[in-house]
Short mmCIF file of C-alpha atoms in Angstrom, two decimals:
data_model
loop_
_atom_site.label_atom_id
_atom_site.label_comp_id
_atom_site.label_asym_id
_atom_site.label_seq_id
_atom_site.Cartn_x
_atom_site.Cartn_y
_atom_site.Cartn_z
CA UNK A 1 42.95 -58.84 55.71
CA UNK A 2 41.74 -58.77 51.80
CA UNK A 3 43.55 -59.96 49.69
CA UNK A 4 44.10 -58.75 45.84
CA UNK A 5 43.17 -62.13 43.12
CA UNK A 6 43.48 -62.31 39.55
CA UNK A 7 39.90 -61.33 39.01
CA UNK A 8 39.58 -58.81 40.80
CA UNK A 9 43.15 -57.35 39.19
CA UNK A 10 42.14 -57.73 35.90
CA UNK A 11 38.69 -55.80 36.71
CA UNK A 12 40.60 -52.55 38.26
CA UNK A 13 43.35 -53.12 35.07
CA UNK A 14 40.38 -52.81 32.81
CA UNK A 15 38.25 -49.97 34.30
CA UNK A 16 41.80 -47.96 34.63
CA UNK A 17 43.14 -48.06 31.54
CA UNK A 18 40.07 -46.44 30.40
CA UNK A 19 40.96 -43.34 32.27
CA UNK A 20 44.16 -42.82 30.77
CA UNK A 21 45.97 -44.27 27.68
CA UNK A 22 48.88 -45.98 29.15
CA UNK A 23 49.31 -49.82 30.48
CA UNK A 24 48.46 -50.59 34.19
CA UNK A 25 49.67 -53.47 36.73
CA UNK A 26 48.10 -54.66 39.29
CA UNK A 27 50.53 -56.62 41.66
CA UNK A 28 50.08 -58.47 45.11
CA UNK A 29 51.30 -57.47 48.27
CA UNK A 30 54.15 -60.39 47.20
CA UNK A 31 55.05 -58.25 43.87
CA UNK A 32 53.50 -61.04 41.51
CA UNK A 33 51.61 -59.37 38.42
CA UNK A 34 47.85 -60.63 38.98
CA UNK A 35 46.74 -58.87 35.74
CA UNK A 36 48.10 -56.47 33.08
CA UNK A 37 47.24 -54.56 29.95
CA UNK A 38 50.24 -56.66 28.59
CA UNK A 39 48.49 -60.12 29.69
CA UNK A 40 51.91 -62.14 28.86
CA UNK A 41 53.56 -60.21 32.13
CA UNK A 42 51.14 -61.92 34.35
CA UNK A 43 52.43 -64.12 37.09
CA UNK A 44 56.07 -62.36 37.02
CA UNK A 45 57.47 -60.63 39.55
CA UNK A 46 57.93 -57.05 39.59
CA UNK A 47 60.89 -55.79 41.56
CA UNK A 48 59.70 -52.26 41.91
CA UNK A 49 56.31 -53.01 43.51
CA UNK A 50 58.26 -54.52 45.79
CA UNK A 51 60.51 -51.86 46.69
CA UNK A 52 57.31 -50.31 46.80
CA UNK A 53 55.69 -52.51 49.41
CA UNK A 54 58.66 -52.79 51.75
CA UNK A 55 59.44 -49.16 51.50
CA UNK A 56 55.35 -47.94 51.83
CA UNK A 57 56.11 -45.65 49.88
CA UNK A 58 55.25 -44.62 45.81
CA UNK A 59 58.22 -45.56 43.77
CA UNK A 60 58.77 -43.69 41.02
CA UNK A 61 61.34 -46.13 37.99
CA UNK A 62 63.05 -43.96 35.08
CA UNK A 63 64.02 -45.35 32.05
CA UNK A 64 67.86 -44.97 33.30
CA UNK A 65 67.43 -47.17 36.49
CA UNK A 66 65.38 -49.94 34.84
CA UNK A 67 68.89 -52.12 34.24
CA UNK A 68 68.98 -52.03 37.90
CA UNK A 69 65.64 -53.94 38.83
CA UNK A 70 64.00 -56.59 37.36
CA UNK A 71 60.50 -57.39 35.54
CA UNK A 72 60.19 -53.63 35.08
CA UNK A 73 59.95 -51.21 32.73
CA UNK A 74 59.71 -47.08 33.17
CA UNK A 75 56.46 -45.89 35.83
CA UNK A 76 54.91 -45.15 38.84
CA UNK A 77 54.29 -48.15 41.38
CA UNK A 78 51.72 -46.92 44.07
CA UNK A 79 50.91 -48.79 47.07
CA UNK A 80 47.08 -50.13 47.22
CA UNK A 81 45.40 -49.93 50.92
CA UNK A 82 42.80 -51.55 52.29
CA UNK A 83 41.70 -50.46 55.91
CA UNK A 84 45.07 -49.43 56.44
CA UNK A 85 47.32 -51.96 55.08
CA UNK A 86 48.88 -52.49 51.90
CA UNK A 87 47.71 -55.04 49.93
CA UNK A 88 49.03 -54.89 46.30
CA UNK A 89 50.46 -52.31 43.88
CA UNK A 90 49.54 -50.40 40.95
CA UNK A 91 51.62 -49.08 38.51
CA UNK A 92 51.69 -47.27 35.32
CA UNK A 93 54.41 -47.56 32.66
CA UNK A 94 55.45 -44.75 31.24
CA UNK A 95 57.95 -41.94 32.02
CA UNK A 96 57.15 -40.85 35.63
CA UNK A 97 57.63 -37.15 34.84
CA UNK A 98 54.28 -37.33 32.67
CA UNK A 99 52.46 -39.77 35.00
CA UNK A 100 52.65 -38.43 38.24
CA UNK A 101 49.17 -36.38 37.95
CA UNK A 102 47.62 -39.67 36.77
CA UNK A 103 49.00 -41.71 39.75
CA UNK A 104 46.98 -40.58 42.89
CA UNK A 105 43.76 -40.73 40.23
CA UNK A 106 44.39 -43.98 39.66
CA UNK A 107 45.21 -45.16 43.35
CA UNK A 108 42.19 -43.77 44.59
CA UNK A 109 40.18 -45.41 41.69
CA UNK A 110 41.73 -49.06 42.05
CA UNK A 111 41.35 -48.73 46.34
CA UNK A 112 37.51 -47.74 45.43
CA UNK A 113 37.27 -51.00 43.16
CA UNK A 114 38.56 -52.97 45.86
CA UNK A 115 36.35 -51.98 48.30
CA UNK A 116 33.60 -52.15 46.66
CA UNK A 117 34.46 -55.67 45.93
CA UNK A 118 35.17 -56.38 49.29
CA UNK A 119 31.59 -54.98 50.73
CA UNK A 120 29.93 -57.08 48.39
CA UNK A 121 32.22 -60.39 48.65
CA UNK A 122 31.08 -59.55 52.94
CA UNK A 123 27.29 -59.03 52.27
CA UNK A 124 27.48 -62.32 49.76
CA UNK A 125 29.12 -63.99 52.68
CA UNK A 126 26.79 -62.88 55.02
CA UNK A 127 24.09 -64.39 52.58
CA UNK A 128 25.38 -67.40 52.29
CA UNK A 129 26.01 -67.63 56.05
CA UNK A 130 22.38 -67.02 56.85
CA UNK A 131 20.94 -69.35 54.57
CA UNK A 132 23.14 -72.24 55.68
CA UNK A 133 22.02 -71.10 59.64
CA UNK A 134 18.02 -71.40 58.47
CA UNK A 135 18.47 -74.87 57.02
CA UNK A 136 20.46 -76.03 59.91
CA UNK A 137 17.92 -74.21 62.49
CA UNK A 138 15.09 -76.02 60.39
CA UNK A 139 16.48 -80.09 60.19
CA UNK A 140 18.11 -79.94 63.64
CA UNK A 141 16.08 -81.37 66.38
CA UNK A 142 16.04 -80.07 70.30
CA UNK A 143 17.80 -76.89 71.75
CA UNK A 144 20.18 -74.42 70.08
CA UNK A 145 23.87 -75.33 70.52
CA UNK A 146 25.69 -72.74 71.55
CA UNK A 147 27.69 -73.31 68.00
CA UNK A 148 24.16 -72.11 66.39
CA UNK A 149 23.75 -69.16 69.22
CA UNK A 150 27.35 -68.09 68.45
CA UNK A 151 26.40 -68.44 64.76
CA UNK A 152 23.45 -66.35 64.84
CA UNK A 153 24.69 -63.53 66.77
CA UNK A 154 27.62 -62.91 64.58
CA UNK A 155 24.92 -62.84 61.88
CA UNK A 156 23.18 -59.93 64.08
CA UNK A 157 20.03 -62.86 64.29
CA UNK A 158 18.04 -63.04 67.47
CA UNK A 159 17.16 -66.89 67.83
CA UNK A 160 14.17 -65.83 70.82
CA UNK A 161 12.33 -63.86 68.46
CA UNK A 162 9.10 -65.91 68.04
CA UNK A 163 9.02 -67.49 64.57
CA UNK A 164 7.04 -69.61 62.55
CA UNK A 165 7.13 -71.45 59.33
CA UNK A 166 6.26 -71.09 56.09
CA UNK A 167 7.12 -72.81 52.94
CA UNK A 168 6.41 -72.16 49.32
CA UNK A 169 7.10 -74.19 46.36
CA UNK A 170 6.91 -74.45 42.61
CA UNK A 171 4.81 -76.94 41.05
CA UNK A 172 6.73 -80.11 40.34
CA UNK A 173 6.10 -79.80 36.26
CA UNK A 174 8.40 -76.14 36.31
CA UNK A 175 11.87 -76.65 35.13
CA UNK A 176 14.41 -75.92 37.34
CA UNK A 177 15.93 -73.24 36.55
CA UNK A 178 12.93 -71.68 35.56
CA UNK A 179 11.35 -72.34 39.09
CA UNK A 180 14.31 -71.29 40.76
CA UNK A 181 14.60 -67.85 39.17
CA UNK A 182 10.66 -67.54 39.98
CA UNK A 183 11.81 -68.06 43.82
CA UNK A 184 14.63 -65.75 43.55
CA UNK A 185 11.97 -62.95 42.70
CA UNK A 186 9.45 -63.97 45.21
CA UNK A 187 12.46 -63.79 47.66
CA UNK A 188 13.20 -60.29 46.71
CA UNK A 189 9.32 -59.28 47.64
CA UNK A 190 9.68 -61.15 50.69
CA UNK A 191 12.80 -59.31 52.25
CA UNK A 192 11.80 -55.85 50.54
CA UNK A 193 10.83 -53.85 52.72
CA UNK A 194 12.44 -55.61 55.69
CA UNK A 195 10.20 -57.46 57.92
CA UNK A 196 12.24 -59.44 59.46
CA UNK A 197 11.68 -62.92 57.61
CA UNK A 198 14.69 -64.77 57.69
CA UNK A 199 14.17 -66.15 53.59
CA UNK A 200 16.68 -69.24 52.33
CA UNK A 201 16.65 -71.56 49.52
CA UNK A 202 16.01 -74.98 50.76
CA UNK A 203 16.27 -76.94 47.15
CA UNK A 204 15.83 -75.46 43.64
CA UNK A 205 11.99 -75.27 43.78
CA UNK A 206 11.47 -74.83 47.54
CA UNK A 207 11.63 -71.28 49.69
CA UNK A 208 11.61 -71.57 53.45
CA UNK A 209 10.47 -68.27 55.50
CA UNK A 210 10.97 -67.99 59.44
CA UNK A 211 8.30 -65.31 59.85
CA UNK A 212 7.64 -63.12 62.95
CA UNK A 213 5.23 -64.58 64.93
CA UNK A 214 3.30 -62.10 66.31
CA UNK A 215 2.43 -59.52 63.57
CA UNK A 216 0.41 -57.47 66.18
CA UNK A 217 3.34 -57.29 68.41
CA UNK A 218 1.47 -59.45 70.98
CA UNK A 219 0.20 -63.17 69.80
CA UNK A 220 0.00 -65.85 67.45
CA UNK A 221 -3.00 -64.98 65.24
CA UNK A 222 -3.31 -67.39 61.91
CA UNK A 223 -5.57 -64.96 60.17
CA UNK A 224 -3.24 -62.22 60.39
CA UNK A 225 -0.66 -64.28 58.59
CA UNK A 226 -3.78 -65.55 56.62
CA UNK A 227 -4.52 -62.04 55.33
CA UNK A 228 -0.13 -61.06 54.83
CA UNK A 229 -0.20 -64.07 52.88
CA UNK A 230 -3.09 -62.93 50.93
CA UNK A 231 -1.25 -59.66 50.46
CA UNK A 232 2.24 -61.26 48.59
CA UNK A 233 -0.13 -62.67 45.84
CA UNK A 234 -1.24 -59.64 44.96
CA UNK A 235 2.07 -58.81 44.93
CA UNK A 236 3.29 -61.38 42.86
CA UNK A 237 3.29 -61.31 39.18
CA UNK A 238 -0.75 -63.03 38.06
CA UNK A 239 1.56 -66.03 36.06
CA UNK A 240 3.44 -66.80 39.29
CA UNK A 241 0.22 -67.35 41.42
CA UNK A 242 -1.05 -69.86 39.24
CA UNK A 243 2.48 -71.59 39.69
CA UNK A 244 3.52 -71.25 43.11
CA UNK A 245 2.24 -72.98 46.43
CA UNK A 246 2.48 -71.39 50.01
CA UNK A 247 1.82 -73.14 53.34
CA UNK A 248 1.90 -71.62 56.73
CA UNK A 249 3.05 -73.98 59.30
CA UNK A 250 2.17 -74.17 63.10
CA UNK A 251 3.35 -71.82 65.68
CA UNK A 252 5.32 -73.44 68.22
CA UNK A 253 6.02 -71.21 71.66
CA UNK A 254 9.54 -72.69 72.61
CA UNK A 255 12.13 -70.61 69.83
CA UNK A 256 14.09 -74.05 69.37
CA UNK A 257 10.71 -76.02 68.08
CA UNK A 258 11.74 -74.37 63.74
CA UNK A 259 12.03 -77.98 63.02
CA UNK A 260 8.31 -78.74 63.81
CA UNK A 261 7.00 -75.78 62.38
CA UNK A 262 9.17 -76.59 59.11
CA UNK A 263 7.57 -79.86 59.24
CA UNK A 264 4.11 -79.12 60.01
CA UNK A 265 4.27 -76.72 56.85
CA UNK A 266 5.60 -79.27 54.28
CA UNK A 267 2.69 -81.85 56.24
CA UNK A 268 0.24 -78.89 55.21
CA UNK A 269 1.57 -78.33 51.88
CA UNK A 270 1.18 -81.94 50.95
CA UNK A 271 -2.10 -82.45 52.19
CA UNK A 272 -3.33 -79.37 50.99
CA UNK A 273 -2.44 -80.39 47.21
CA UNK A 274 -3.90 -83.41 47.38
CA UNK A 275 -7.52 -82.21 48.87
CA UNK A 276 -7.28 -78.60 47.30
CA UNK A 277 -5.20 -78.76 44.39
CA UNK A 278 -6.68 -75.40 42.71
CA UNK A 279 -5.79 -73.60 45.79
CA UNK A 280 -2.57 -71.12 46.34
CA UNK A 281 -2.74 -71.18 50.16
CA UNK A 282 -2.37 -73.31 52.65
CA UNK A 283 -3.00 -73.21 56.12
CA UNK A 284 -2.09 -75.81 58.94
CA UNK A 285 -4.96 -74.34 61.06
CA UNK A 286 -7.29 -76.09 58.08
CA UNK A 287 -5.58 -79.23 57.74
CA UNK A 288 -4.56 -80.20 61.66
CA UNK A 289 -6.30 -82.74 62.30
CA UNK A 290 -4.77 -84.31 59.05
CA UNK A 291 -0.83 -82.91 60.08
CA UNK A 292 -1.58 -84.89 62.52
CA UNK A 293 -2.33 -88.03 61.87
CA UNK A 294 -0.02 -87.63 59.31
CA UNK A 295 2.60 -89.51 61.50
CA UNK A 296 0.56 -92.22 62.54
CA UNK A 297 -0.48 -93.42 58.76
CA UNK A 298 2.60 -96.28 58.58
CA UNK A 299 2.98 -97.14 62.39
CA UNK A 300 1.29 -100.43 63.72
CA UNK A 301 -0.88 -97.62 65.96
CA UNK A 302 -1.97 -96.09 62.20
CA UNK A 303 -2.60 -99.24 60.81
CA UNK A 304 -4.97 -100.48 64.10
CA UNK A 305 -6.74 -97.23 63.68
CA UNK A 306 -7.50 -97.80 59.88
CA UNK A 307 -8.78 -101.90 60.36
CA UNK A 308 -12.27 -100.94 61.00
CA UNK A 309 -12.39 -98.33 58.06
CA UNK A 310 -10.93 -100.46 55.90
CA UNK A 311 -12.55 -103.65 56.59
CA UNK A 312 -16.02 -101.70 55.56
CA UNK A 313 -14.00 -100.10 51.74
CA UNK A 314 -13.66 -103.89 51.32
CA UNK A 315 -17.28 -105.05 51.95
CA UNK A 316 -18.88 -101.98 50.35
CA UNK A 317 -18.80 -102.94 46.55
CA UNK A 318 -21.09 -99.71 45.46
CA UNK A 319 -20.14 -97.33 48.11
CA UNK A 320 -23.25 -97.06 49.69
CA UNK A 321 -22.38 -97.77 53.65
CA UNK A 322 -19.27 -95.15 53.23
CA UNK A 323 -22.09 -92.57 51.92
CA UNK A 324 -24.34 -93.59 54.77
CA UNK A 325 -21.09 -93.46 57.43
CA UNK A 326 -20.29 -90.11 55.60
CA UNK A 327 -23.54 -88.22 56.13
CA UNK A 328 -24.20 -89.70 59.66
CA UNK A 329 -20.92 -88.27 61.05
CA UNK A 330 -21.58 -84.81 59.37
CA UNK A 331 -24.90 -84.60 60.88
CA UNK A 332 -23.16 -85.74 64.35
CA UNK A 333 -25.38 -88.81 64.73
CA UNK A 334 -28.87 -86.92 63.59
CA UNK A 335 -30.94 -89.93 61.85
CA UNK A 336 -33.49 -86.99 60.71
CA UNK A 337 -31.00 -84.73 58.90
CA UNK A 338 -28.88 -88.08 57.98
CA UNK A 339 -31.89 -89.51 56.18
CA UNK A 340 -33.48 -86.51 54.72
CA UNK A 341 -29.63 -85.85 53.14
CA UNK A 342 -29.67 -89.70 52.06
CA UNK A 343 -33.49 -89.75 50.61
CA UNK A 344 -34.19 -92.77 52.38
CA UNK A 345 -36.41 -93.94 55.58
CA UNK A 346 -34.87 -93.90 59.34
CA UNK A 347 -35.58 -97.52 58.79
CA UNK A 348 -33.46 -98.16 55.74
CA UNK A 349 -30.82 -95.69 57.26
CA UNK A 350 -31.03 -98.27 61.22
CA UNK A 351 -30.57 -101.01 58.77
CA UNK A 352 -27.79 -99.62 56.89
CA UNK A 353 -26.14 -98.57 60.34
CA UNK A 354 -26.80 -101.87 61.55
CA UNK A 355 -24.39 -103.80 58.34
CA UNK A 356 -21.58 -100.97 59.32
CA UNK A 357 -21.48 -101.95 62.75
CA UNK A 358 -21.57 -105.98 61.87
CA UNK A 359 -18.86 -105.00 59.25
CA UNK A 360 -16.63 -102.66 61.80
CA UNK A 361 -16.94 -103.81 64.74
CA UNK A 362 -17.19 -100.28 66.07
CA UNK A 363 -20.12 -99.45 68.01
CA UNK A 364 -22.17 -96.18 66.58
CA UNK A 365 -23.71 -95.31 69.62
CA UNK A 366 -20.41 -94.92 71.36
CA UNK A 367 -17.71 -91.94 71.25
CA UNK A 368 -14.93 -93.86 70.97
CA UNK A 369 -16.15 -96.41 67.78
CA UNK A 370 -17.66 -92.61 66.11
CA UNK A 371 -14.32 -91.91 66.79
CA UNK A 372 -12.46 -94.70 64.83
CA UNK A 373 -13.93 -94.59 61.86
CA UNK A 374 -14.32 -91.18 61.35
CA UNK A 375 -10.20 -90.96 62.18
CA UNK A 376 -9.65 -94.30 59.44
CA UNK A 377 -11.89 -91.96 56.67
CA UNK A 378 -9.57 -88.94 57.66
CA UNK A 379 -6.59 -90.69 57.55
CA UNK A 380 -7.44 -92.40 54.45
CA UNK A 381 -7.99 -88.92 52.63
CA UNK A 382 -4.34 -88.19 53.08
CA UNK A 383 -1.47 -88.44 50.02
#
């Protein structure tokens, strides 16, 4: 049931007295005054709204049978319903003979008020209820609970649907409340039209979108999302582009796995600053390798990885052997191509090879020492 606050009384006493020139009251279903074009009758109780309520009926109070109640004065005190029960009164002071062709008028208007109020306090609940679901579904680890199944469906919100990730964020030198109107705009584009993004604010700078998956209907295709992405910066106004950052995380097949997508997406946002910090987009496809390793850079298995890399940073005062490591793994071991790059002989480049094998430990002509040292340069790259 909806119930009538001071607010919302003094909003229908306002937009009613308007319509005619006498003084309206807008009482409670418990006959307390919420608001009043007399403002020091407010919080009284007025005897005739509640002969009004307990009667259901419209009570009409002459200037003779005022001594008999009290808080009142001469008027009209007409129920106010709300899906078929009464919540408050309104009344009109005045002799009733001369108000009664106001009173349905103004009934009608004040039930309107409150209904509109009441569709739009629902659709702001709804709001708020959706955004609080999407940054639960996005920090909480493992299966739905059936608290966040039941939670969804009353929200109309199919949890199966196939969703990934996507985050974008205002650069960290935006004031707040700057950045966070900028977000509330972008937001707007995002959910008009409707295609089905499920849009919430996850701080003041940062918007979180559970996309669709599968724009074709079908699959997971990154350069679909790729080009949709491409499409909301045209959309946006040319001094938000220049502002804003968007990364698409990775597409995980079990519904419940929103948490790594969310994750992968902030992993691909950071990383994708740091290497390409003119860019707008960014793409976890482009930076996966990266994502990760991302987890590994402060665990003794990280740390292992990055010895040999690091050892030969140390020893290489002018750079030189990390250039030489550089082109070699480009070129995928080519001494040719690695030495034409490097302007030097294949006998300076076997001799350089030779000092970063000494200095690493890792053996060139093997996968798995390629392999080390090109993963302690990756993961070396990172923020």
């Amino acid at each position: 049931m909806y119930f009538l606050d001071g607010y919302l009384a003094r909003q229908i006493v306002k937009r009613t007295m308007k319509i005619i020139g006498h003084n309206i009251n807008v009482m409670n279903n418990h006959g307390v005054i919420l608001g009043s074009g007399e403002p020091h009758r407010i919080g009284a109780v007025h005897e005739g709204a509640l002969l009004a309520i307990s009667q259901k009926r419209t009570v009409e109070i002459s200037t003779h049978s005022t001594g008999t109640l009290q808080g009142v004065k001469p008027g009209i005190n007409l129920p106010l319903h709300y899906k078929g029960k009464i919540i408050g009164v309104i009344g009109i002071t005045g002799e009733p003979e001369k108000l009664r062709s106001y009173g349905e008028l103004l009934k009608m208007t004040a039930e309107i008020i409150v209904e509109q109020a009441n569709t739009l306090e629902q659709a702001q609940w709804r709001y708020r209820q959706k955004e609080e679901l999407i940054i639960e579904l996005i920090r909480s680890e493992g299966p739905f609970t059936v608290h966040q199944r039941n939670w969804a469906a009353q929200l109309e919100i199919d949890l199966n649907l196939p969703r990934v990730v996507a985050v974008i964020k205002v650069q960290a030198n935006e004031e707040e409340t700057a950045a966070n109107s900028m977000l509330k705009q972008v937001m707007h584009l995002l959910e008009t039209p409707s295609r089905g993004n499920l849009v919430a604010m996850s701080s003041m700078t940062e918007l979180v979108i559970l996309k669709p998956a599968f724009l074709d209907g079908k699959t997971w295709d990154p350069s679909l999302e790729s080009e949709r992405i491409d499409q909301l910066l045209t959309r946006l106004p040319k001094e938000f582009v220049c502002r804003l950052k968007i990364s698409l995380g990775h597409y995980f097949p079990a519904a419940e796995d929103l948490n790594r997508s969310y994750q992968t997406a902030l992993e691909t946002l950071a990383i994708g600053q740091q290497m390409r910090p003119e860019q707008s987009k960014y793409l976890y496809e482009d930076y996966s390798l990266l994502v990760l390793l991302s987890a590994l850079k402060d665990s003794w298995r990280g740390k292992e990885l990055l010895c040999p890399y690091q050892a030969l940073l140390s020893a290489d005062k002018n750079g030189q052997l990390v250039k030489t490591l550089t082109a070699y793994l480009q070129h995928f071991g080519d001494l040719q191509q690695c030495a034409n790059v490097l302007f030097i002989h294949r006998n300076t480049l076997r001799y350089r090879l030779d000092r970063i094998q000494q200095i690493t430990g890792a053996n060139l002509n093997q996968l798995d020492g390629l392999l080390q040292l090109y993963i302690g340069q990756v993961m070396l790259k990172q923020p």
